[in-house]
């Protein structure tokens, strides 16, 4: 890996802990004004607590303070909406744009076992080819269709394929036997939070994922849809970077 990729990755993964708390706020790219993100002003107080913001260029340009210290990981895929065929994604944002926006990484989804798996995986390969020319790390997101099992066998398959195609890190969902997913993937794995669940459960999932070898989170709804989003991101940080237990983190979440 060259200096540029390593240097950008160190803006996403805290060099002191080797882990990351990414705040995912890209949901609008196919869901429109998602609960909690309708007014992006709600996100602003959370940004300083994130190592990296996972965001589209549209929200970045219009809603985020360019003076932020938080690094940017840019979602560069899209196409379909929730009303269409979700797997039908392509690359929507150029590498030139990612560099102009001073992104520290770019991310796109692949749809393993779904209608457009071959095209989305080939697109990942093309994105990696281009990104490596400019020293830009690529995050592959293993999107899971409604009918797919979220188990270690399937998620392990999807993560391994993403790494084999060249992704520098991978985002997937937590599952039982998550250590098997991590062990089978030669690049860092971070977890998405998924649908909103009670804070206690989301914090327990974070603790379990870190213990199983996850390199952090790229979490959205379980932070910005919480009744105390700042408390929640601080709590998640404590688990990821300080090795706090879910029980200890819950006390941080409860503080107003
Ligand atoms: C999908 O909409 C995006 O890739 C999200 O960034 C990802 O699912 C993480 O967000 P959440 O924690 O809400 O699942």
Coordinates of N, CA and C and ligand atoms in Angstrom, one line a residue:
X1 N 0.8 -1.2 0.0 CA 0.0 0.0 0.0 C 0.9 1.3 0.0
X2 N 0.5 2.2 -0.8 CA 1.4 3.4 -0.9 C 1.1 4.4 0.2
X3 N 1.9 5.5 0.3 CA 1.8 6.5 1.3 C 0.4 7.1 1.3
X4 N -0.1 7.4 0.1 CA -1.4 8.1 0.1 C -2.6 7.3 0.7
X5 N -2.6 6.1 0.3 CA -3.7 5.2 0.9 C -3.5 5.1 2.4
X6 N -2.3 4.8 2.8 CA -2.1 4.7 4.3 C -2.4 6.0 5.0
X7 N -2.0 7.1 4.5 CA -2.2 8.4 5.1 C -3.7 8.7 5.2
X8 N -4.4 8.4 4.1 CA -5.9 8.6 4.2 C -6.6 7.7 5.1
X9 N -6.1 6.4 5.1 CA -6.7 5.5 6.1 C -6.5 5.9 7.5
X10 N -5.4 6.6 7.8 CA -5.1 7.0 9.2 C -6.0 8.2 9.6
X11 N -6.7 8.8 8.6 CA -7.7 9.8 8.9 C -9.1 9.1 9.2
X12 N -9.2 7.9 8.9 CA -10.5 7.1 9.1 C -10.3 6.3 10.4
X13 N -9.2 5.5 10.4 CA -8.9 4.6 11.5 C -7.9 5.3 12.4
X14 N -8.4 5.6 13.6 CA -7.5 6.3 14.6 C -6.2 5.6 14.8
X15 N -5.1 6.2 14.5 CA -3.8 5.5 14.6 C -3.5 5.0 16.0
X16 N -4.1 5.6 17.0 CA -3.8 5.2 18.4 C -4.5 3.9 18.7
X17 N -5.6 3.6 18.2 CA -6.4 2.4 18.5 C -6.5 1.5 17.3
X18 N -6.3 2.0 16.1 CA -6.5 1.2 14.9 C -7.9 1.0 14.6
X19 N -8.8 1.7 15.3 CA -10.2 1.5 15.1 C -10.9 2.8 14.6
X20 N -12.2 2.6 14.3 CA -12.9 3.8 13.8 C -14.4 3.8 14.2
X21 N -14.8 5.1 14.5 CA -16.3 5.3 14.6 C -16.6 6.2 13.5
X22 N -17.2 5.5 12.4 CA -17.7 6.3 11.3 C -19.2 6.5 11.5
X23 N -19.6 7.8 11.2 CA -21.1 8.1 11.3 C -21.7 8.0 9.9
X24 N -22.6 7.1 9.8 CA -23.2 6.9 8.4 C -24.5 7.8 8.3
X25 N -24.4 8.7 7.4 CA -25.6 9.6 7.2 C -25.9 9.7 5.7
X26 N -25.6 8.6 5.0 CA -25.8 8.6 3.5 C -27.2 8.0 3.1
X27 N -28.0 7.7 4.1 CA -29.3 6.9 3.8 C -30.2 7.6 2.7
X28 N -30.1 8.9 2.7 CA -31.0 9.6 1.8 C -30.7 9.3 0.3
X29 N -29.6 8.7 0.0 CA -29.2 8.5 -1.4 C -30.2 7.5 -2.1
X30 N -30.9 6.7 -1.3 CA -32.0 5.9 -1.9 C -33.3 5.9 -1.1
X31 N -33.2 6.4 0.2 CA -34.4 6.4 1.0 C -35.0 7.8 1.1
X32 N -34.4 8.8 0.5 CA -34.9 10.2 0.7 C -34.8 10.7 2.1
X33 N -35.7 11.5 2.6 CA -35.5 12.1 3.9 C -35.9 11.2 5.0
X34 N -34.9 10.3 5.3 CA -35.0 9.3 6.4 C -35.2 9.9 7.8
X35 N -36.0 9.2 8.6 CA -36.2 9.7 10.0 C -34.9 10.0 10.7
X36 N -34.7 11.2 11.2 CA -33.5 11.6 11.9 C -32.6 12.4 10.9
X37 N -32.8 12.2 9.6 CA -31.9 13.0 8.7 C -32.7 13.9 7.8
X38 N -34.0 14.1 8.2 CA -34.9 15.0 7.4 C -34.2 16.4 7.4
X39 N -33.9 16.8 8.6 CA -33.1 18.1 8.7 C -31.7 17.8 9.1
X40 N -30.8 18.0 8.1 CA -29.4 17.5 8.4 C -28.7 18.3 9.5
X41 N -29.4 19.4 9.9 CA -28.9 20.2 11.1 C -28.8 19.3 12.3
X42 N -29.6 18.3 12.4 CA -29.6 17.3 13.6 C -28.3 16.6 13.6
X43 N -27.6 16.5 12.5 CA -26.4 15.7 12.5 C -25.2 16.5 12.9
X44 N -25.2 17.8 12.8 CA -24.1 18.7 13.0 C -23.4 18.4 14.4
X45 N -24.2 18.3 15.5 CA -23.6 18.2 16.8 C -22.9 16.8 17.0
X46 N -23.2 15.8 16.1 CA -22.6 14.5 16.2 C -21.2 14.4 15.5
X47 N -21.0 15.3 14.5 CA -19.9 15.2 13.6 C -18.5 15.2 14.4
X48 N -18.4 16.1 15.4 CA -17.1 16.1 16.1 C -16.7 14.8 16.8
X49 N -17.7 14.0 17.1 CA -17.5 12.7 17.8 C -17.2 11.6 16.9
X50 N -17.3 11.8 15.6 CA -17.0 10.7 14.6 C -15.6 10.9 14.1
X51 N -14.9 9.7 13.8 CA -13.6 9.8 13.2 C -13.8 10.1 11.7
X52 N -14.9 9.6 11.2 CA -15.2 9.8 9.8 C -16.7 9.9 9.5
X53 N -17.0 10.7 8.5 CA -18.4 10.9 8.2 C -18.7 10.2 6.8
X54 N -19.6 9.2 6.8 CA -20.0 8.5 5.6 C -21.1 9.2 5.0
X55 N -20.9 9.9 3.8 CA -21.9 10.9 3.3 C -21.8 10.9 1.8
X56 N -22.9 11.4 1.2 CA -22.9 11.7 -0.2 C -22.3 13.1 -0.5
X57 N -22.0 13.3 -1.7 CA -21.4 14.6 -2.1 C -22.5 15.7 -1.9
X58 N -23.7 15.4 -2.2 CA -24.8 16.4 -2.1 C -24.9 17.0 -0.7
X59 N -25.0 16.1 0.3 CA -25.1 16.5 1.7 C -23.8 17.1 2.1
X60 N -22.7 16.6 1.7 CA -21.4 17.2 2.1 C -21.3 18.6 1.7
X61 N -21.6 18.9 0.4 CA -21.5 20.2 -0.1 C -22.4 21.2 0.5
X62 N -23.6 20.7 0.8 CA -24.7 21.7 1.3 C -24.9 21.8 2.8
X63 N -24.4 20.8 3.5 CA -24.8 20.7 5.0 C -23.6 20.6 5.9
X64 N -22.5 20.3 5.4 CA -21.3 20.1 6.4 C -20.3 21.2 6.3
X65 N -19.9 21.7 7.5 CA -18.9 22.8 7.6 C -17.6 22.3 7.0
X66 N -17.1 23.0 6.0 CA -15.8 22.6 5.4 C -14.6 22.7 6.4
X67 N -14.8 23.4 7.6 CA -13.8 23.5 8.5 C -13.7 22.3 9.5
X68 N -14.5 21.3 9.3 CA -14.6 20.2 10.2 C -13.2 19.4 10.2
X69 N -12.9 18.9 11.4 CA -11.7 18.0 11.6 C -12.0 16.6 11.2
X70 N -13.3 16.3 11.2 CA -13.7 14.9 10.9 C -13.4 14.5 9.4
X71 N -12.8 13.4 9.2 CA -12.5 13.0 7.8 C -13.8 12.6 7.1
X72 N -13.7 12.6 5.8 CA -14.9 12.3 4.9 C -14.7 11.0 4.2
X73 N -15.6 10.1 4.3 CA -15.7 8.9 3.4 C -16.9 9.1 2.5
X74 N -16.7 9.2 1.2 CA -17.8 9.6 0.3 C -18.5 8.4 -0.3
X75 N -19.8 8.3 -0.1 CA -20.6 7.3 -0.9 C -20.6 7.7 -2.3
X76 N -20.1 6.8 -3.2 CA -20.0 7.1 -4.6 C -20.9 6.2 -5.5
X77 N -21.7 5.4 -4.9 CA -22.6 4.6 -5.7 C -24.1 5.0 -5.4
X78 N -24.9 4.6 -6.4 CA -26.3 5.0 -6.3 C -27.0 4.6 -7.6
X79 N -28.2 5.1 -7.7 CA -29.0 4.9 -8.9 C -30.5 4.6 -8.5
X80 N -30.8 3.4 -8.0 CA -32.2 3.1 -7.7 C -32.6 3.8 -6.4
X81 N -34.0 4.0 -6.2 CA -34.6 4.4 -5.0 C -35.2 3.2 -4.3
X82 N -35.8 3.5 -3.1 CA -36.5 2.4 -2.4 C -37.7 1.9 -3.3
X83 N -38.1 2.7 -4.2 CA -39.3 2.3 -5.1 C -38.9 1.4 -6.2
X84 N -37.6 1.3 -6.5 CA -37.1 0.5 -7.6 C -36.3 -0.7 -7.2
X85 N -35.5 -1.2 -8.1 CA -34.7 -2.4 -7.9 C -33.4 -2.0 -7.2
X86 N -33.3 -2.2 -5.9 CA -32.2 -1.6 -5.1 C -30.8 -2.1 -5.5
X87 N -30.7 -3.3 -6.2 CA -29.4 -3.8 -6.5 C -28.8 -3.2 -7.8
X88 N -29.6 -2.4 -8.4 CA -29.2 -1.8 -9.7 C -28.3 -0.6 -9.6
X89 N -27.3 -0.7 -8.8 CA -26.5 0.5 -8.5 C -25.3 0.6 -9.5
X90 N -24.9 1.8 -9.7 CA -23.7 2.1 -10.5 C -22.9 3.2 -9.7
X91 N -21.7 3.5 -10.3 CA -20.9 4.5 -9.7 C -21.5 5.9 -10.1
X92 N -21.7 6.7 -9.1 CA -22.4 8.0 -9.4 C -21.5 9.2 -9.2
X93 N -20.3 9.0 -8.6 CA -19.5 10.2 -8.2 C -18.1 9.9 -8.7
X94 N -17.4 10.8 -9.4 CA -16.1 10.5 -10.0 C -15.0 10.6 -8.9
X95 N -13.9 10.0 -9.2 CA -12.7 10.1 -8.3 C -12.2 11.5 -8.3
X96 N -12.3 12.2 -9.4 CA -11.9 13.6 -9.4 C -12.7 14.4 -8.3
X97 N -14.0 14.1 -8.3 CA -14.9 14.8 -7.3 C -14.5 14.5 -5.9
X98 N -14.2 13.2 -5.7 CA -13.8 12.7 -4.3 C -12.5 13.4 -3.9
X99 N -11.6 13.6 -4.8 CA -10.3 14.3 -4.5 C -10.6 15.8 -4.2
X100 N -11.5 16.4 -5.1 CA -11.8 17.8 -4.9 C -12.5 18.1 -3.6
X101 N -13.3 17.1 -3.1 CA -14.0 17.2 -1.8 C -13.1 16.8 -0.6
X102 N -11.8 16.5 -0.9 CA -10.8 16.1 0.1 C -11.3 14.9 0.9
X103 N -11.9 13.9 0.1 CA -12.3 12.7 0.8 C -11.1 11.9 1.2
X104 N -11.2 11.2 2.4 CA -10.2 10.2 2.8 C -10.5 8.8 2.4
X105 N -11.7 8.6 1.8 CA -12.0 7.3 1.3 C -13.3 7.4 0.5
X106 N -13.6 6.4 -0.3 CA -14.8 6.3 -1.1 C -15.5 5.0 -0.8
X107 N -16.8 4.9 -0.8 CA -17.5 3.7 -0.5 C -18.6 3.4 -1.5
X108 N -18.8 2.1 -1.8 CA -19.9 1.7 -2.6 C -20.4 0.4 -2.2
X109 N -21.7 0.0 -2.6 CA -22.3 -1.2 -2.2 C -22.1 -2.3 -3.3
X110 N -21.9 -3.5 -2.8 CA -22.0 -4.7 -3.7 C -23.2 -5.5 -3.2
X111 N -23.8 -6.3 -4.1 CA -25.0 -7.0 -3.8 C -24.8 -8.5 -4.2
X112 N -24.1 -9.2 -3.3 CA -23.7 -10.6 -3.5 C -25.0 -11.5 -3.4
X113 N -25.2 -12.3 -4.4 CA -26.3 -13.3 -4.4 C -27.6 -12.6 -4.8
X114 N -27.5 -11.4 -5.3 CA -28.7 -10.6 -5.7 C -28.7 -10.4 -7.2
X115 N -29.8 -9.9 -7.8 CA -29.8 -9.8 -9.3 C -28.6 -9.1 -10.0
X116 N -28.1 -8.0 -9.4 CA -27.0 -7.4 -10.1 C -25.6 -7.6 -9.5
X117 N -25.4 -8.8 -8.9 CA -24.2 -9.0 -8.2 C -23.0 -8.9 -9.1
X118 N -23.0 -9.4 -10.3 CA -21.8 -9.4 -11.2 C -21.5 -7.9 -11.5
X119 N -22.5 -7.1 -11.8 CA -22.2 -5.7 -12.2 C -21.6 -4.9 -11.1
X120 N -22.3 -5.1 -9.9 CA -21.8 -4.3 -8.7 C -20.4 -4.8 -8.3
X121 N -20.1 -6.1 -8.4 CA -18.7 -6.5 -8.0 C -17.7 -6.0 -9.1
X122 N -18.1 -6.1 -10.3 CA -17.2 -5.6 -11.4 C -17.0 -4.1 -11.2
X123 N -18.0 -3.4 -10.8 CA -17.9 -1.9 -10.5 C -16.9 -1.7 -9.4
X124 N -17.0 -2.5 -8.4 CA -16.0 -2.4 -7.3 C -14.6 -2.5 -7.8
X125 N -14.4 -3.5 -8.7 CA -13.0 -3.7 -9.2 C -12.6 -2.4 -10.0
X126 N -13.5 -1.8 -10.8 CA -13.2 -0.6 -11.5 C -12.9 0.5 -10.6
X127 N -13.7 0.6 -9.5 CA -13.5 1.7 -8.5 C -12.1 1.6 -7.9
X128 N -11.8 0.4 -7.5 CA -10.4 0.1 -6.9 C -9.3 0.5 -7.9
X129 N -9.5 0.1 -9.1 CA -8.4 0.4 -10.1 C -8.2 1.9 -10.2
X130 N -9.3 2.7 -10.2 CA -9.2 4.1 -10.3 C -8.7 4.7 -9.0
X131 N -9.2 4.3 -7.9 CA -8.9 4.8 -6.6 C -7.4 4.6 -6.3
X132 N -6.8 3.5 -6.7 CA -5.4 3.2 -6.4 C -4.5 4.1 -7.2
X133 N -5.0 4.6 -8.3 CA -4.2 5.6 -9.1 C -4.0 6.8 -8.3
X134 N -4.9 7.2 -7.4 CA -4.8 8.4 -6.7 C -4.6 8.3 -5.2
X135 N -4.3 7.0 -4.8 CA -4.1 6.8 -3.3 C -5.3 6.9 -2.5
X136 N -6.4 6.5 -3.0 CA -7.7 6.7 -2.3 C -8.2 5.3 -1.8
X137 N -8.4 5.1 -0.5 CA -9.0 3.9 0.0 C -10.4 3.6 -0.4
X138 N -10.8 2.4 -0.6 CA -12.1 2.0 -1.0 C -12.8 1.2 0.1
X139 N -14.0 1.6 0.5 CA -14.8 0.8 1.4 C -15.9 0.1 0.5
X140 N -15.9 -1.2 0.7 CA -17.0 -2.0 0.0 C -18.1 -2.3 1.1
X141 N -19.3 -2.1 0.7 CA -20.4 -2.3 1.6 C -21.2 -3.5 1.1
X142 N -21.3 -4.5 2.0 CA -22.0 -5.7 1.6 C -23.5 -5.6 1.9
X143 N -24.2 -5.0 0.9 CA -25.7 -4.8 1.0 C -26.4 -6.2 1.1
X144 N -27.4 -6.3 1.9 CA -28.0 -7.6 2.0 C -29.5 -7.4 1.6
X145 N -29.9 -8.2 0.6 CA -31.3 -8.2 0.1 C -32.2 -8.8 1.2
X146 N -33.5 -8.4 1.0 CA -34.5 -8.9 1.9 C -34.5 -10.4 2.1
X147 N -34.2 -11.2 1.1 CA -34.3 -12.6 1.2 C -33.0 -13.3 1.6
X148 N -32.0 -12.5 1.8 CA -30.7 -13.2 2.1 C -30.6 -13.4 3.6
X149 N -29.9 -14.5 4.0 CA -29.7 -14.7 5.4 C -28.5 -13.9 5.9
X150 N -28.7 -13.2 7.1 CA -27.6 -12.4 7.6 C -26.8 -13.3 8.5
X151 N -26.1 -14.4 8.0 CA -25.4 -15.2 8.8 C -23.9 -15.2 8.4
X152 N -23.0 -15.8 9.3 CA -21.6 -15.7 9.0 C -21.2 -16.3 7.7
X153 N -21.9 -17.3 7.2 CA -21.6 -17.9 6.0 C -21.8 -17.0 4.8
X154 N -23.0 -16.3 4.8 CA -23.2 -15.4 3.7 C -22.4 -14.1 3.8
X155 N -22.4 -13.5 5.0 CA -21.6 -12.3 5.2 C -20.1 -12.5 5.0
X156 N -19.7 -13.7 5.4 CA -18.3 -14.0 5.2 C -17.9 -14.1 3.7
X157 N -18.8 -14.7 3.0 CA -18.7 -14.8 1.5 C -18.6 -13.4 0.9
X158 N -19.5 -12.6 1.3 CA -19.6 -11.2 0.7 C -18.4 -10.4 1.0
X159 N -17.9 -10.5 2.3 CA -16.8 -9.7 2.7 C -15.5 -10.2 2.1
X160 N -15.4 -11.5 2.0 CA -14.2 -12.1 1.3 C -14.1 -11.7 -0.1
X161 N -15.2 -11.7 -0.8 CA -15.2 -11.3 -2.2 C -14.8 -9.8 -2.4
X162 N -15.4 -9.0 -1.5 CA -15.0 -7.6 -1.5 C -13.5 -7.4 -1.4
X163 N -12.9 -8.1 -0.4 CA -11.5 -7.9 -0.2 C -10.7 -8.5 -1.4
X164 N -11.1 -9.6 -1.9 CA -10.4 -10.2 -3.0 C -10.4 -9.3 -4.2
X165 N -11.5 -8.6 -4.4 CA -11.6 -7.6 -5.6 C -10.8 -6.4 -5.3
X166 N -10.4 -6.2 -4.1 CA -9.4 -5.1 -3.8 C -9.9 -4.0 -2.8
X167 N -11.1 -4.2 -2.2 CA -11.5 -3.2 -1.2 C -10.5 -3.1 -0.1
X168 N -10.2 -1.9 0.4 CA -9.3 -1.7 1.5 C -9.9 -1.9 2.8
X169 N -11.2 -1.7 3.0 CA -11.9 -2.1 4.1 C -13.4 -2.4 3.7
X170 N -14.1 -3.1 4.6 CA -15.4 -3.6 4.3 C -16.4 -3.3 5.4
X171 N -17.6 -2.9 5.0 CA -18.7 -2.7 6.0 C -19.7 -3.8 5.8
X172 N -20.1 -4.5 6.9 CA -21.1 -5.5 6.8 C -22.0 -5.5 8.1
X173 N -22.8 -6.4 8.2 CA -23.7 -6.5 9.4 C -23.1 -7.4 10.4
X174 N -23.5 -7.2 11.7 CA -23.1 -8.1 12.7 C -24.0 -9.4 12.7
X175 N -23.4 -10.5 13.0 CA -24.2 -11.7 13.1 C -23.6 -12.7 14.1
X176 N -24.2 -13.8 14.4 CA -23.7 -14.8 15.3 C -22.4 -15.3 14.6
X177 N -21.4 -15.7 15.4 CA -20.1 -16.2 14.9 C -19.4 -15.2 14.1
X178 N -19.5 -13.9 14.4 CA -19.0 -12.8 13.6 C -17.4 -13.0 13.5
X179 N -16.8 -13.6 14.4 CA -15.3 -13.8 14.3 C -15.0 -14.5 13.1
X180 N -15.9 -15.4 12.6 CA -15.6 -16.2 11.3 C -15.6 -15.2 10.1
X181 N -16.5 -14.2 10.2 CA -16.5 -13.2 9.1 C -15.1 -12.5 9.1
X182 N -14.7 -12.0 10.3 CA -13.5 -11.3 10.4 C -12.3 -12.1 10.0
X183 N -12.2 -13.4 10.5 CA -11.1 -14.2 10.2 C -10.9 -14.5 8.7
X184 N -12.1 -14.6 8.0 CA -12.0 -14.9 6.6 C -11.8 -13.7 5.7
X185 N -11.6 -12.6 6.3 CA -11.5 -11.3 5.5 C -10.1 -10.7 5.7
X186 N -9.3 -10.6 4.7 CA -7.9 -10.1 5.0 C -7.8 -8.5 5.1
X187 N -8.9 -7.8 5.1 CA -8.9 -6.4 5.3 C -9.8 -6.0 6.5
X188 N -9.6 -4.9 7.1 CA -10.5 -4.5 8.3 C -12.0 -4.5 8.0
X189 N -12.7 -5.0 8.9 CA -14.2 -5.1 8.8 C -14.8 -4.2 9.8
X190 N -15.8 -3.3 9.4 CA -16.5 -2.5 10.3 C -18.0 -2.9 10.2
X191 N -18.8 -2.7 11.2 CA -20.2 -3.0 11.2 C -21.1 -1.8 11.0
X192 N -22.1 -2.1 10.2 CA -23.2 -1.1 10.1 C -24.1 -1.4 11.3
X193 N -24.9 -0.5 11.7 CA -25.8 -0.7 12.8 C -27.1 -1.4 12.5
X194 N -27.6 -1.1 11.2 CA -28.9 -1.7 10.8 C -30.0 -0.9 11.4
X195 N -31.2 -1.5 11.3 CA -32.4 -0.8 11.8 C -32.3 -0.4 13.3
X196 N -33.0 0.7 13.7 CA -33.0 1.1 15.1 C -33.4 0.0 16.0
X197 N -32.6 -0.2 17.0 CA -33.0 -1.2 18.1 C -32.8 -0.5 19.4
X198 N -33.2 -1.0 20.5 CA -33.0 -0.4 21.8 C -31.5 -0.1 22.0
X199 N -31.2 1.0 22.6 CA -29.8 1.4 22.8 C -29.0 0.3 23.5
X200 N -29.6 -0.3 24.5 CA -28.8 -1.4 25.2 C -28.4 -2.4 24.2
X201 N -29.3 -2.8 23.3 CA -28.9 -3.9 22.3 C -27.9 -3.4 21.3
X202 N -28.0 -2.1 20.9 CA -27.1 -1.6 19.9 C -25.7 -1.5 20.6
X203 N -25.6 -1.2 21.8 CA -24.3 -1.1 22.5 C -23.7 -2.5 22.7
X204 N -24.6 -3.4 23.1 CA -24.1 -4.8 23.2 C -23.6 -5.4 21.9
X205 N -24.3 -5.1 20.8 CA -23.9 -5.5 19.5 C -22.5 -4.9 19.2
X206 N -22.3 -3.6 19.6 CA -21.0 -3.0 19.3 C -19.9 -3.7 20.1
X207 N -20.2 -3.9 21.4 CA -19.2 -4.6 22.2 C -18.9 -6.0 21.6
X208 N -19.9 -6.7 21.3 CA -19.7 -8.1 20.7 C -18.9 -8.1 19.4
X209 N -19.2 -7.1 18.6 CA -18.5 -7.0 17.3 C -17.0 -6.7 17.5
X210 N -16.7 -5.7 18.4 CA -15.3 -5.4 18.7 C -14.6 -6.6 19.3
X211 N -15.3 -7.3 20.2 CA -14.6 -8.5 20.8 C -14.4 -9.5 19.7
X212 N -15.2 -9.6 18.7 CA -15.1 -10.6 17.7 C -14.1 -10.2 16.6
X213 N -13.5 -9.0 16.8 CA -12.4 -8.6 15.8 C -12.8 -7.4 14.9
X214 N -14.0 -6.9 15.0 CA -14.4 -5.7 14.1 C -13.4 -4.6 14.4
X215 N -13.1 -3.8 13.3 CA -12.2 -2.7 13.5 C -13.0 -1.4 13.7
X216 N -14.3 -1.5 14.0 CA -15.1 -0.3 14.4 C -16.5 -0.4 13.8
X217 N -17.1 0.7 13.7 CA -18.5 0.8 13.2 C -18.6 1.9 12.1
X218 N -19.6 1.7 11.3 CA -20.1 2.8 10.4 C -21.5 2.8 10.7
X219 N -21.9 3.5 11.7 CA -23.3 3.4 12.3 C -24.1 4.6 12.0
X220 N -25.4 4.4 11.7 CA -26.2 5.5 11.4 C -27.4 5.6 12.3
X221 N -28.5 4.8 11.9 CA -29.8 4.9 12.6 C -29.8 4.7 14.1
X222 N -28.9 3.8 14.6 CA -28.9 3.6 16.0 C -28.2 4.7 16.7
X223 N -27.6 5.7 16.0 CA -27.1 6.9 16.6 C -28.1 8.1 16.4
X224 N -28.3 8.4 15.1 CA -29.1 9.6 14.8 C -30.6 9.4 15.1
X225 N -31.1 8.2 15.2 CA -32.5 8.0 15.6 C -32.7 7.8 17.1
X226 N -31.6 7.8 17.9 CA -31.7 7.7 19.3 C -32.3 8.9 19.9
X227 N -32.9 8.8 21.1 CA -33.4 10.0 21.8 C -32.3 10.8 22.4
X228 N -31.1 10.3 22.4 CA -29.9 11.1 22.9 C -28.7 10.8 21.9
X229 N -28.8 11.3 20.7 CA -27.8 10.9 19.7 C -26.3 11.2 20.1
X230 N -26.1 12.4 20.8 CA -24.8 12.7 21.2 C -24.3 11.7 22.3
X231 N -25.2 11.4 23.2 CA -24.8 10.4 24.3 C -24.5 9.1 23.6
X232 N -25.3 8.7 22.6 CA -25.1 7.4 21.9 C -23.8 7.3 21.2
X233 N -23.4 8.4 20.5 CA -22.2 8.3 19.7 C -21.0 8.3 20.7
X234 N -21.1 9.0 21.8 CA -20.1 9.0 22.8 C -19.9 7.6 23.4
X235 N -21.1 7.0 23.6 CA -21.1 5.6 24.2 C -20.4 4.6 23.2
X236 N -20.8 4.7 22.0 CA -20.2 3.8 21.0 C -18.7 4.1 20.9
X237 N -18.3 5.3 21.0 CA -16.8 5.7 21.0 C -16.1 5.0 22.1
X238 N -16.7 5.0 23.3 CA -16.1 4.4 24.5 C -15.8 2.9 24.3
X239 N -16.8 2.3 23.6 CA -16.6 0.8 23.4 C -15.5 0.6 22.4
X240 N -15.6 1.3 21.2 CA -14.7 1.1 20.1 C -13.2 1.5 20.5
X241 N -13.1 2.7 21.1 CA -11.7 3.2 21.3 C -11.1 2.9 22.7
X242 N -12.0 2.7 23.7 CA -11.5 2.6 25.0 C -11.8 1.2 25.6
X243 N -12.4 0.3 24.9 CA -12.7 -1.0 25.3 C -13.8 -1.1 26.4
X244 N -14.6 0.0 26.5 CA -15.7 0.0 27.5 C -16.7 -1.2 27.3
X245 N -17.3 -1.6 28.3 CA -18.3 -2.7 28.1 C -19.6 -1.9 27.7
X246 N -20.6 -2.7 27.2 CA -21.9 -2.1 26.8 C -22.5 -1.5 28.1
X247 N -22.4 -2.1 29.2 CA -23.0 -1.6 30.5 C -22.4 -0.3 30.8
X248 N -21.0 -0.2 30.7 CA -20.4 1.1 31.0 C -20.8 2.2 30.0
X249 N -20.9 1.8 28.8 CA -21.3 2.7 27.7 C -22.7 3.2 27.9
X250 N -23.6 2.3 28.4 CA -25.0 2.7 28.6 C -25.0 4.0 29.6
X251 N -24.2 4.0 30.6 CA -24.2 5.1 31.5 C -23.8 6.4 30.8
X252 N -22.9 6.3 29.8 CA -22.4 7.4 29.0 C -23.6 7.9 28.2
X253 N -24.3 7.0 27.6 CA -25.5 7.3 26.7 C -26.6 8.1 27.6
X254 N -26.7 7.7 28.8 CA -27.8 8.2 29.7 C -27.5 9.7 30.1
X255 N -26.2 10.1 30.1 CA -25.9 11.4 30.5 C -26.4 12.4 29.5
X256 N -27.0 13.5 30.0 CA -27.5 14.6 29.1 C -26.6 15.8 29.0
Ligands
LIG1 C1 -27.1 2.2 3.8 O1 -28.0 2.9 3.8 C2 -25.8 2.7 4.1 O2 -24.7 2.0 3.6 C3 -25.6 3.0 5.6 O3 -24.5 3.8 5.6 C4 -25.4 1.8 6.4 O4 -26.4 0.9 6.4 C5 -25.1 2.1 7.9 O5 -26.2 2.7 8.5 P1 -27.1 2.0 9.6 O6 -26.2 1.9 10.8 O7 -28.2 2.9 9.8 O8 -27.4 0.7 9.1

